[in-house]
């Protein structure tokens, strides 16, 4: 009896341990998966405080805006609270001057920020347009260039502490997903057979060289002909445009 | 205990690796709406080329396949199939064939998948020498079914009425207009109206006026004899069979104005479905057999109405146009094709069975008497756009309109056979 209960308890503890272990593994795996190191953001915060707006890159300025705002707010608040009645005209003009200069600085900052955002948007639009307009044959080369460019900017950002690292990751990835979306779609042939509500998911791993591994039909549409057309689309699309890193994707097809 | 534990542990260790974050990308419409296919000339006998041409034309007409110029093929018909010769051309399916002419016509076809690199099918046919077209259509049917999973129309027929020099006649032809045969001829001064097929394809029913009396007649193909199914005073015009084949819808003016009735074919019991003083004609039964769409002139302008099979719940479904008639239900039951007047010309339209989503399909000349193909992808109709009224076919979106009946034949009311 005792023996058995011991076995049971060991079993249960093993079970719980594995569960715990699995959770850790799972979360670890999730984190390690290209969500772009959180280390960047941590770095940024510390540098923001130590560096008092000495670097001239617009990106740094962008990063610096939020703390400044809070500072000005903090300064502005206590003054009226304590010395509202005692304020002389001098004080008023002085404070007005301060606020004016602050405002000026702010408008400059805002303008810079706007122009930075505009520039970024333009780049995004261009990459997007390119990914759409590019001819299939040319696509491979051009996309590579785009990716390299994006990586280049990203590298700059990281060296100069990008405030928007997460967002640029998004654009690289979005651009890449966009290109493989277009690339696979170009190869997908499925005649309109009047069937609606078809949906199939095909998943696979994309290697650095654009070849794929372990392709599988994750979810069948229930229509063998539709399923086949989706698998054929991917077979025909190989090699895919090179990804920035090895990744696993699922393609959800619907006519 | 251990025996149970080990697999469980293994499971827990293995699961996390498969749970890695994965991105899903949606692709919602294929860039190619046509399947790239290559049908090489069948080798072995000169008739092989003819057969492969018919097959190619059949498949091309469906609008579901794309062909590239044979000049671009890297592989000759004599060479064995090699996927690397087809992949660069983007071709997914390759068909090769051999024809041998002896006492009979023998054809062997092979279907290959160039992407998955495998043979899909190898099939052998034999037929009398004069059935070359039938054999070709059979090959088309097999390929279509293998590649799309649906039954094609390649072996279906179209029945229609025509007037010769000396008499009225009912004809049957292949869907592509070939092999026209007259199955019934009657006196020139008699009248025959649009025929209707039974759902098993074994019978054809039509109205005819003989000796100044309107009757509903039926031909049974098993013995090729004509029967009188119903006759009475007034004008009797037949509509569809019900899907179970037990009843016939018809309109009769024996009580004054034309009303719609349901006739039990065996017992000849007639049940009346409509009672108005207006004109109610052209009944067409839904594929499920639970509803009837019909022509009714109650609203001043004649329009299409719908009612239950027992005559209850009549409701108007068309509102556009001034004269909507000749409805025919699609085999899937979601659309109705009909003929409506625009200006002074009759044109064809489809509409959802709930009365929404009206689509105009024809624009030239007068286009009338539409009939859906059994797969619901095509419509046969009559048109006078080229002078004499001929039978045309088109896809249900209005594409691929072409005349299939001979130019010298003046025709009426096509009816597309079931499979």
Tab-separated table of N, CA and C in Angstrom, chain A residues 87-243:
chain	number	residue	atom	x	y	z
A	87	UNK	N	2.666	85.612	-7.273
A	87	UNK	CA	3.321	85.813	-8.568
A	87	UNK	C	3.340	87.274	-8.980
A	88	UNK	N	4.512	87.766	-9.235
A	88	UNK	CA	4.642	89.132	-9.734
A	88	UNK	C	4.564	89.117	-11.246
A	89	UNK	N	4.510	90.366	-11.797
A	89	UNK	CA	4.457	90.458	-13.251
A	89	UNK	C	5.729	89.898	-13.857
A	90	UNK	N	6.893	90.174	-13.130
A	90	UNK	CA	8.175	89.670	-13.617
A	90	UNK	C	8.119	88.144	-13.752
A	91	UNK	N	7.636	87.612	-12.610
A	91	UNK	CA	7.548	86.149	-12.617
A	91	UNK	C	6.743	85.670	-13.816
A	92	UNK	N	5.633	86.412	-13.966
A	92	UNK	CA	4.750	86.019	-15.065
A	92	UNK	C	5.484	86.048	-16.405
A	93	UNK	N	6.156	87.212	-16.656
A	93	UNK	CA	6.842	87.323	-17.944
A	93	UNK	C	7.922	86.263	-18.066
A	94	UNK	N	8.629	86.096	-16.937
A	94	UNK	CA	9.692	85.087	-16.950
A	94	UNK	C	9.128	83.720	-17.303
A	95	UNK	N	8.063	83.392	-16.578
A	95	UNK	CA	7.465	82.066	-16.828
A	95	UNK	C	6.939	81.981	-18.257
A	96	UNK	N	6.408	83.140	-18.697
A	96	UNK	CA	5.895	83.163	-20.067
A	96	UNK	C	7.013	82.891	-21.051
A	97	UNK	N	8.198	83.563	-20.757
A	97	UNK	CA	9.343	83.350	-21.630
A	97	UNK	C	9.731	81.874	-21.649
A	98	UNK	N	9.762	81.339	-20.436
A	98	UNK	CA	10.144	79.926	-20.326
A	98	UNK	C	9.200	79.058	-21.142
A	99	UNK	N	7.905	79.317	-20.939
A	99	UNK	CA	6.937	78.486	-21.664
A	99	UNK	C	7.081	78.700	-23.158
A	100	UNK	N	7.361	79.988	-23.533
A	100	UNK	CA	7.517	80.257	-24.962
A	100	UNK	C	8.668	79.448	-25.548
A	101	UNK	N	9.801	79.544	-24.832
A	101	UNK	CA	10.968	78.827	-25.347
A	101	UNK	C	10.684	77.326	-25.373
A	102	UNK	N	9.997	76.896	-24.307
A	102	UNK	CA	9.629	75.474	-24.260
A	102	UNK	C	8.768	75.106	-25.459
A	103	UNK	N	7.798	75.989	-25.683
A	103	UNK	CA	6.884	75.733	-26.800
A	103	UNK	C	7.651	75.657	-28.108
A	104	UNK	N	8.587	76.640	-28.242
A	104	UNK	CA	9.374	76.651	-29.469
A	104	UNK	C	10.078	75.319	-29.648
A	105	UNK	N	10.753	74.952	-28.548
A	105	UNK	CA	11.499	73.707	-28.593
A	105	UNK	C	10.560	72.556	-28.959
A	106	UNK	N	9.425	72.622	-28.325
A	106	UNK	CA	8.460	71.552	-28.539
A	106	UNK	C	8.017	71.487	-29.993
A	107	UNK	N	7.702	72.706	-30.541
A	107	UNK	CA	7.233	72.700	-31.929
A	107	UNK	C	8.318	72.170	-32.853
A	108	UNK	N	9.577	72.578	-32.538
A	108	UNK	CA	10.682	72.071	-33.362
A	108	UNK	C	10.725	70.553	-33.279
A	109	UNK	N	10.648	70.106	-32.035
A	109	UNK	CA	10.685	68.657	-31.821
A	109	UNK	C	9.558	67.971	-32.576
A	110	UNK	N	8.371	68.572	-32.435
A	110	UNK	CA	7.208	67.956	-33.077
A	110	UNK	C	7.382	67.916	-34.580
A	111	UNK	N	7.896	69.062	-35.095
A	111	UNK	CA	8.102	69.100	-36.540
A	111	UNK	C	9.067	68.002	-36.982
A	112	UNK	N	10.152	67.906	-36.207
A	112	UNK	CA	11.138	66.882	-36.549
A	112	UNK	C	10.511	65.503	-36.501
A	113	UNK	N	9.728	65.353	-35.479
A	113	UNK	CA	9.086	64.054	-35.291
A	113	UNK	C	8.179	63.745	-36.480
A	114	UNK	N	7.403	64.770	-36.851
A	114	UNK	CA	6.480	64.585	-37.973
A	114	UNK	C	7.239	64.213	-39.232
A	115	UNK	N	8.353	64.972	-39.466
A	115	UNK	CA	9.098	64.691	-40.702
A	115	UNK	C	9.684	63.284	-40.650
A	116	UNK	N	10.122	62.880	-39.438
A	116	UNK	CA	10.665	61.524	-39.305
A	116	UNK	C	9.598	60.495	-39.618
A	117	UNK	N	8.418	60.748	-39.050
A	117	UNK	CA	7.316	59.809	-39.286
A	117	UNK	C	6.960	59.772	-40.761
A	118	UNK	N	6.947	60.975	-41.351
A	118	UNK	CA	6.614	61.046	-42.779
A	118	UNK	C	7.599	60.225	-43.592
A	119	UNK	N	8.897	60.426	-43.280
A	119	UNK	CA	9.935	59.711	-44.021
A	119	UNK	C	9.741	58.212	-43.873
A	120	UNK	N	9.447	57.820	-42.656
A	120	UNK	CA	9.283	56.389	-42.389
A	120	UNK	C	8.093	55.840	-43.173
A	121	UNK	N	7.026	56.638	-43.136
A	121	UNK	CA	5.828	56.199	-43.854
A	121	UNK	C	6.116	56.045	-45.333
A	122	UNK	N	6.905	57.006	-45.849
A	122	UNK	CA	7.211	56.955	-47.262
A	122	UNK	C	7.969	55.665	-47.587
A	123	UNK	N	8.939	55.350	-46.725
A	123	UNK	CA	9.710	54.123	-46.942
A	123	UNK	C	8.785	52.911	-46.920
A	124	UNK	N	7.909	52.950	-45.921
A	124	UNK	CA	6.958	51.827	-45.805
A	124	UNK	C	6.131	51.698	-47.063
A	125	UNK	N	5.637	52.874	-47.533
A	125	UNK	CA	4.768	52.843	-48.694
A	125	UNK	C	5.526	52.314	-49.904
A	126	UNK	N	6.776	52.786	-50.022
A	126	UNK	CA	7.575	52.362	-51.169
A	126	UNK	C	7.799	50.851	-51.133
A	127	UNK	N	8.175	50.357	-49.954
A	127	UNK	CA	8.414	48.901	-49.871
A	127	UNK	C	7.125	48.160	-50.178
A	128	UNK	N	6.037	48.691	-49.656
A	128	UNK	CA	4.745	48.040	-49.893
A	128	UNK	C	4.429	48.020	-51.379
A	129	UNK	N	4.572	49.207	-51.996
A	129	UNK	CA	4.279	49.314	-53.419
A	129	UNK	C	5.170	48.382	-54.217
A	130	UNK	N	6.458	48.356	-53.837
A	130	UNK	CA	7.376	47.494	-54.564
A	130	UNK	C	6.935	46.052	-54.477
A	131	UNK	N	6.566	45.675	-53.281
A	131	UNK	CA	6.184	44.268	-53.108
A	131	UNK	C	4.959	43.945	-53.949
A	132	UNK	N	4.119	44.950	-54.180
A	132	UNK	CA	2.934	44.692	-55.003
A	132	UNK	C	3.272	44.722	-56.489
A	133	UNK	N	3.996	45.780	-56.881
A	133	UNK	CA	4.180	46.024	-58.302
A	133	UNK	C	5.176	45.073	-58.941
A	134	UNK	N	6.199	44.685	-58.170
A	134	UNK	CA	7.263	43.871	-58.740
A	134	UNK	C	6.763	42.706	-59.560
A	135	UNK	N	7.419	42.498	-60.677
A	135	UNK	CA	7.090	41.334	-61.481
A	135	UNK	C	7.617	40.116	-60.765
A	136	UNK	N	6.981	38.995	-61.034
A	136	UNK	CA	7.308	37.791	-60.311
A	136	UNK	C	8.790	37.444	-60.463
A	137	UNK	N	9.300	37.544	-61.708
A	137	UNK	CA	10.662	37.111	-61.961
A	137	UNK	C	11.671	37.998	-61.251
A	138	UNK	N	11.348	39.282	-61.239
A	138	UNK	CA	12.263	40.228	-60.635
A	138	UNK	C	12.182	40.182	-59.122
A	139	UNK	N	11.043	39.696	-58.664
A	139	UNK	CA	10.699	39.812	-57.250
A	139	UNK	C	11.828	39.365	-56.329
A	140	UNK	N	12.390	38.197	-56.623
A	140	UNK	CA	13.378	37.629	-55.717
A	140	UNK	C	14.506	38.612	-55.393
A	141	UNK	N	15.109	39.153	-56.465
A	141	UNK	CA	16.235	40.056	-56.261
A	141	UNK	C	15.818	41.283	-55.460
A	142	UNK	N	14.776	41.926	-55.943
A	142	UNK	CA	14.366	43.184	-55.339
A	142	UNK	C	14.027	43.020	-53.869
A	143	UNK	N	13.321	41.940	-53.593
A	143	UNK	CA	12.908	41.739	-52.212
A	143	UNK	C	14.118	41.588	-51.306
A	144	UNK	N	15.118	40.912	-51.841
A	144	UNK	CA	16.327	40.748	-51.054
A	144	UNK	C	16.903	42.109	-50.699
A	145	UNK	N	16.906	42.959	-51.731
A	145	UNK	CA	17.456	44.295	-51.505
A	145	UNK	C	16.654	45.012	-50.438
A	146	UNK	N	15.356	44.919	-50.573
A	146	UNK	CA	14.497	45.596	-49.602
A	146	UNK	C	14.796	45.098	-48.197
A	147	UNK	N	14.900	43.798	-48.093
A	147	UNK	CA	15.136	43.230	-46.771
A	147	UNK	C	16.466	43.727	-46.209
A	148	UNK	N	17.484	43.726	-47.076
A	148	UNK	CA	18.777	44.189	-46.602
A	148	UNK	C	18.696	45.627	-46.138
A	149	UNK	N	18.007	46.428	-46.926
A	149	UNK	CA	17.844	47.834	-46.551
A	149	UNK	C	17.216	47.934	-45.171
A	150	UNK	N	16.163	47.188	-45.029
A	150	UNK	CA	15.450	47.241	-43.753
A	150	UNK	C	16.356	46.808	-42.614
A	151	UNK	N	17.121	45.756	-42.910
A	151	UNK	CA	18.030	45.279	-41.884
A	151	UNK	C	19.059	46.356	-41.573
A	152	UNK	N	19.514	47.023	-42.633
A	152	UNK	CA	20.475	48.101	-42.466
A	152	UNK	C	19.937	49.166	-41.533
A	153	UNK	N	18.754	49.631	-41.794
A	153	UNK	CA	18.177	50.668	-40.940
A	153	UNK	C	18.044	50.151	-39.519
A	154	UNK	N	17.679	48.898	-39.437
A	154	UNK	CA	17.502	48.322	-38.115
A	154	UNK	C	18.826	48.326	-37.359
A	155	UNK	N	19.899	47.978	-38.082
A	155	UNK	CA	21.215	47.938	-37.457
A	155	UNK	C	21.572	49.335	-36.944
A	156	UNK	N	21.324	50.329	-37.766
A	156	UNK	CA	21.574	51.704	-37.353
A	156	UNK	C	20.803	52.029	-36.090
A	157	UNK	N	19.562	51.678	-36.144
A	157	UNK	CA	18.691	51.963	-35.011
A	157	UNK	C	19.260	51.385	-33.721
A	158	UNK	N	19.682	50.115	-33.830
A	158	UNK	CA	20.130	49.465	-32.605
A	158	UNK	C	21.406	50.115	-32.099
A	159	UNK	N	22.276	50.530	-33.035
A	159	UNK	CA	23.519	51.153	-32.586
A	159	UNK	C	23.232	52.524	-31.990
A	160	UNK	N	22.247	53.195	-32.527
A	160	UNK	CA	21.936	54.525	-32.004
A	160	UNK	C	20.718	54.525	-31.093
A	161	UNK	N	20.427	53.367	-30.601
A	161	UNK	CA	19.286	53.173	-29.689
A	161	UNK	C	17.968	53.643	-30.299
A	162	UNK	N	17.370	52.764	-31.037
A	162	UNK	CA	16.101	53.111	-31.674
A	162	UNK	C	14.969	53.036	-30.676
A	163	UNK	N	14.163	54.051	-30.727
A	163	UNK	CA	13.003	54.041	-29.852
A	163	UNK	C	11.918	53.170	-30.438
A	164	UNK	N	12.031	52.968	-31.733
A	164	UNK	CA	10.921	52.322	-32.420
A	164	UNK	C	11.320	50.945	-32.933
A	165	UNK	N	12.261	50.318	-32.220
A	165	UNK	CA	12.771	49.045	-32.723
A	165	UNK	C	11.628	48.060	-32.974
A	166	UNK	N	10.688	48.030	-32.068
A	166	UNK	CA	9.583	47.089	-32.219
A	166	UNK	C	8.805	47.348	-33.497
A	167	UNK	N	8.601	48.620	-33.735
A	167	UNK	CA	7.820	48.960	-34.920
A	167	UNK	C	8.564	48.627	-36.208
A	168	UNK	N	9.869	48.889	-36.243
A	168	UNK	CA	10.604	48.554	-37.465
A	168	UNK	C	10.600	47.054	-37.681
A	169	UNK	N	10.688	46.286	-36.582
A	169	UNK	CA	10.598	44.830	-36.739
A	169	UNK	C	9.307	44.505	-37.446
A	170	UNK	N	8.249	45.162	-36.968
A	170	UNK	CA	6.945	44.940	-37.572
A	170	UNK	C	7.006	45.195	-39.063
A	171	UNK	N	7.637	46.272	-39.470
A	171	UNK	CA	7.641	46.579	-40.896
A	171	UNK	C	8.482	45.583	-41.672
A	172	UNK	N	9.614	45.158	-41.113
A	172	UNK	CA	10.410	44.145	-41.830
A	172	UNK	C	9.559	42.911	-42.016
A	173	UNK	N	8.976	42.496	-40.907
A	173	UNK	CA	8.225	41.255	-40.960
A	173	UNK	C	7.014	41.410	-41.862
A	174	UNK	N	6.335	42.559	-41.709
A	174	UNK	CA	5.167	42.786	-42.563
A	174	UNK	C	5.565	42.746	-44.027
A	175	UNK	N	6.714	43.383	-44.314
A	175	UNK	CA	7.165	43.404	-45.702
A	175	UNK	C	7.444	41.984	-46.178
A	176	UNK	N	8.078	41.205	-45.314
A	176	UNK	CA	8.399	39.835	-45.724
A	176	UNK	C	7.128	39.006	-45.901
A	177	UNK	N	6.233	39.131	-44.929
A	177	UNK	CA	4.973	38.378	-45.059
A	177	UNK	C	4.237	38.804	-46.321
A	178	UNK	N	4.293	40.097	-46.577
A	178	UNK	CA	3.659	40.617	-47.791
A	178	UNK	C	4.257	39.984	-49.032
A	179	UNK	N	5.595	39.876	-49.054
A	179	UNK	CA	6.217	39.328	-50.263
A	179	UNK	C	5.899	37.848	-50.420
A	180	UNK	N	5.930	37.085	-49.310
A	180	UNK	CA	5.621	35.661	-49.522
A	180	UNK	C	4.136	35.475	-49.839
A	181	UNK	N	3.300	36.340	-49.273
A	181	UNK	CA	1.876	36.298	-49.613
A	181	UNK	C	1.714	36.444	-51.123
A	182	UNK	N	2.345	37.487	-51.668
A	182	UNK	CA	2.215	37.726	-53.108
A	182	UNK	C	2.841	36.606	-53.918
A	183	UNK	N	4.007	36.170	-53.447
A	183	UNK	CA	4.750	35.145	-54.179
A	183	UNK	C	3.933	33.855	-54.290
A	184	UNK	N	3.353	33.432	-53.183
A	184	UNK	CA	2.580	32.176	-53.210
A	184	UNK	C	1.283	32.366	-53.991
A	185	UNK	N	0.667	33.526	-53.770
A	185	UNK	CA	-0.600	33.775	-54.466
A	185	UNK	C	-0.424	33.725	-55.984
A	186	UNK	N	0.709	34.259	-56.456
A	186	UNK	CA	0.993	34.257	-57.898
A	186	UNK	C	0.967	32.849	-58.478
A	187	UNK	N	1.335	31.871	-57.646
A	187	UNK	CA	1.442	30.500	-58.130
A	187	UNK	C	0.193	29.682	-57.857
A	188	UNK	N	-0.786	30.298	-57.216
A	188	UNK	CA	-1.957	29.538	-56.802
A	188	UNK	C	-3.014	29.547	-57.900
A	189	UNK	N	-3.345	28.365	-58.410
A	189	UNK	CA	-4.389	28.242	-59.430
A	189	UNK	C	-5.536	27.426	-58.869
A	190	UNK	N	-6.681	28.044	-58.764
A	190	UNK	CA	-7.873	27.293	-58.370
A	190	UNK	C	-9.070	27.880	-59.099
A	191	UNK	N	-9.662	27.102	-60.020
A	191	UNK	CA	-10.785	27.648	-60.780
A	191	UNK	C	-12.011	27.837	-59.892
A	192	UNK	N	-12.808	28.794	-60.257
A	192	UNK	CA	-14.021	29.084	-59.492
A	192	UNK	C	-15.061	28.016	-59.779
A	193	UNK	N	-15.185	27.081	-58.871
A	193	UNK	CA	-16.124	25.981	-59.075
A	193	UNK	C	-17.440	26.242	-58.363
A	194	UNK	N	-17.619	27.464	-57.936
A	194	UNK	CA	-18.875	27.827	-57.302
A	194	UNK	C	-18.998	27.313	-55.880
A	195	UNK	N	-17.867	26.867	-55.315
A	195	UNK	CA	-17.930	26.380	-53.943
A	195	UNK	C	-17.468	27.484	-53.008
A	196	UNK	N	-18.273	27.714	-52.007
A	196	UNK	CA	-17.922	28.760	-51.057
A	196	UNK	C	-17.521	28.115	-49.731
A	197	UNK	N	-17.038	28.942	-48.840
A	197	UNK	CA	-16.684	28.494	-47.484
A	197	UNK	C	-15.618	27.406	-47.461
A	198	UNK	N	-14.675	27.509	-48.386
A	198	UNK	CA	-13.553	26.582	-48.331
A	198	UNK	C	-12.415	27.270	-47.594
A	199	UNK	N	-11.705	26.511	-46.764
A	199	UNK	CA	-10.553	27.089	-46.070
A	199	UNK	C	-9.593	25.963	-45.719
A	200	UNK	N	-8.336	26.146	-46.101
A	200	UNK	CA	-7.329	25.140	-45.784
A	200	UNK	C	-6.101	25.851	-45.225
A	201	UNK	N	-5.438	25.213	-44.277
A	201	UNK	CA	-4.207	25.795	-43.730
A	201	UNK	C	-3.044	24.858	-44.032
A	202	UNK	N	-2.029	25.425	-44.649
A	202	UNK	CA	-0.814	24.662	-44.921
A	202	UNK	C	0.298	25.311	-44.124
A	203	UNK	N	1.049	24.520	-43.355
A	203	UNK	CA	2.135	25.123	-42.584
A	203	UNK	C	3.458	24.479	-42.956
A	204	UNK	N	4.507	25.241	-42.788
A	204	UNK	CA	5.843	24.759	-43.145
A	204	UNK	C	6.887	25.675	-42.523
A	205	UNK	N	8.135	25.206	-42.591
A	205	UNK	CA	9.233	25.998	-42.061
A	205	UNK	C	10.003	26.573	-43.243
A	206	UNK	N	10.323	27.856	-43.176
A	206	UNK	CA	11.108	28.470	-44.259
A	206	UNK	C	12.559	28.566	-43.797
A	207	UNK	N	13.460	27.968	-44.565
A	207	UNK	CA	14.883	28.049	-44.242
A	207	UNK	C	15.451	29.373	-44.717
A	208	UNK	N	16.659	29.658	-44.252
A	208	UNK	CA	17.310	30.910	-44.640
A	208	UNK	C	17.471	31.042	-46.150
A	209	UNK	N	17.621	29.902	-46.830
A	209	UNK	CA	17.832	29.961	-48.279
A	209	UNK	C	16.519	30.020	-49.063
A	210	UNK	N	15.392	30.069	-48.351
A	210	UNK	CA	14.107	30.182	-49.030
A	210	UNK	C	13.453	28.844	-49.342
A	211	UNK	N	14.163	27.763	-49.078
A	211	UNK	CA	13.529	26.459	-49.261
A	211	UNK	C	12.679	26.132	-48.040
A	212	UNK	N	11.804	25.173	-48.212
A	212	UNK	CA	10.910	24.887	-47.097
A	212	UNK	C	11.079	23.455	-46.610
A	213	UNK	N	10.642	23.266	-45.382
A	213	UNK	CA	10.767	21.970	-44.722
A	213	UNK	C	9.461	21.627	-44.046
A	214	UNK	N	9.301	20.371	-43.805
A	214	UNK	CA	8.160	19.812	-43.075
A	214	UNK	C	6.844	20.515	-43.419
A	215	UNK	N	6.517	20.483	-44.709
A	215	UNK	CA	5.239	21.046	-45.156
A	215	UNK	C	4.125	20.076	-44.775
A	216	UNK	N	3.058	20.631	-44.248
A	216	UNK	CA	1.923	19.753	-43.940
A	216	UNK	C	0.599	20.503	-44.051
A	217	UNK	N	-0.420	19.745	-44.334
A	217	UNK	CA	-1.767	20.302	-44.402
A	217	UNK	C	-2.292	20.324	-42.974
A	218	UNK	N	-2.254	21.505	-42.384
A	218	UNK	CA	-2.621	21.600	-40.974
A	218	UNK	C	-4.127	21.463	-40.794
A	219	UNK	N	-4.850	22.005	-41.763
A	219	UNK	CA	-6.300	21.900	-41.687
A	219	UNK	C	-6.842	21.724	-43.095
A	220	UNK	N	-7.583	20.668	-43.291
A	220	UNK	CA	-8.132	20.400	-44.615
A	220	UNK	C	-9.419	21.196	-44.819
A	221	UNK	N	-9.691	21.538	-46.068
A	221	UNK	CA	-10.928	22.263	-46.371
A	221	UNK	C	-12.089	21.290	-46.508
A	222	UNK	N	-11.773	20.009	-46.582
A	222	UNK	CA	-12.816	19.014	-46.815
A	222	UNK	C	-12.995	18.753	-48.299
A	223	UNK	N	-12.336	19.580	-49.114
A	223	UNK	CA	-12.408	19.404	-50.559
A	223	UNK	C	-11.001	19.056	-51.041
A	224	UNK	N	-10.830	17.821	-51.488
A	224	UNK	CA	-9.498	17.327	-51.846
A	224	UNK	C	-8.869	18.166	-52.948
A	225	UNK	N	-9.687	18.700	-53.842
A	225	UNK	CA	-9.170	19.456	-54.975
A	225	UNK	C	-8.665	20.819	-54.528
A	226	UNK	N	-9.373	21.377	-53.580
A	226	UNK	CA	-8.925	22.656	-53.027
A	226	UNK	C	-7.620	22.452	-52.256
A	227	UNK	N	-7.584	21.422	-51.434
A	227	UNK	CA	-6.377	21.129	-50.657
A	227	UNK	C	-5.184	20.957	-51.585
A	228	UNK	N	-5.401	20.200	-52.655
A	228	UNK	CA	-4.299	19.940	-53.569
A	228	UNK	C	-3.801	21.246	-54.204
A	229	UNK	N	-4.770	22.114	-54.556
A	229	UNK	CA	-4.366	23.370	-55.205
A	229	UNK	C	-3.487	24.210	-54.271
A	230	UNK	N	-3.772	24.159	-52.975
A	230	UNK	CA	-2.978	24.966	-52.039
A	230	UNK	C	-1.570	24.388	-51.893
A	231	UNK	N	-1.479	23.060	-51.805
A	231	UNK	CA	-0.160	22.425	-51.698
A	231	UNK	C	0.643	22.661	-52.975
A	232	UNK	N	-0.054	22.584	-54.114
A	232	UNK	CA	0.610	22.841	-55.392
A	232	UNK	C	1.139	24.270	-55.456
A	233	UNK	N	0.353	25.207	-54.939
A	233	UNK	CA	0.764	26.615	-54.978
A	233	UNK	C	2.098	26.772	-54.266
A	234	UNK	N	2.235	26.102	-53.129
A	234	UNK	CA	3.472	26.244	-52.367
A	234	UNK	C	4.617	25.512	-53.069
A	235	UNK	N	4.330	24.328	-53.591
A	235	UNK	CA	5.379	23.598	-54.316
A	235	UNK	C	5.909	24.438	-55.470
A	236	UNK	N	4.980	25.109	-56.170
A	236	UNK	CA	5.391	25.899	-57.323
A	236	UNK	C	6.132	27.167	-56.907
A	237	UNK	N	5.876	27.619	-55.702
A	237	UNK	CA	6.453	28.896	-55.258
A	237	UNK	C	7.876	28.738	-54.720
A	238	UNK	N	8.316	27.489	-54.530
A	238	UNK	CA	9.666	27.247	-53.997
A	238	UNK	C	10.719	27.555	-55.064
A	239	UNK	N	11.840	28.189	-54.785
A	239	UNK	CA	12.185	28.736	-53.471
A	239	UNK	C	11.461	30.054	-53.181
A	240	UNK	N	11.129	30.237	-51.933
A	240	UNK	CA	10.472	31.477	-51.519
A	240	UNK	C	11.528	32.582	-51.393
A	241	UNK	N	11.085	33.829	-51.379
A	241	UNK	CA	12.032	34.905	-51.100
A	241	UNK	C	12.728	34.618	-49.760
A	242	UNK	N	14.021	34.926	-49.696
A	242	UNK	CA	14.758	34.575	-48.479
A	242	UNK	C	14.246	35.340	-47.273
A	243	UNK	N	13.998	34.625	-46.203
A	243	UNK	CA	13.520	35.298	-44.988
A	243	UNK	C	14.692	35.858	-44.185
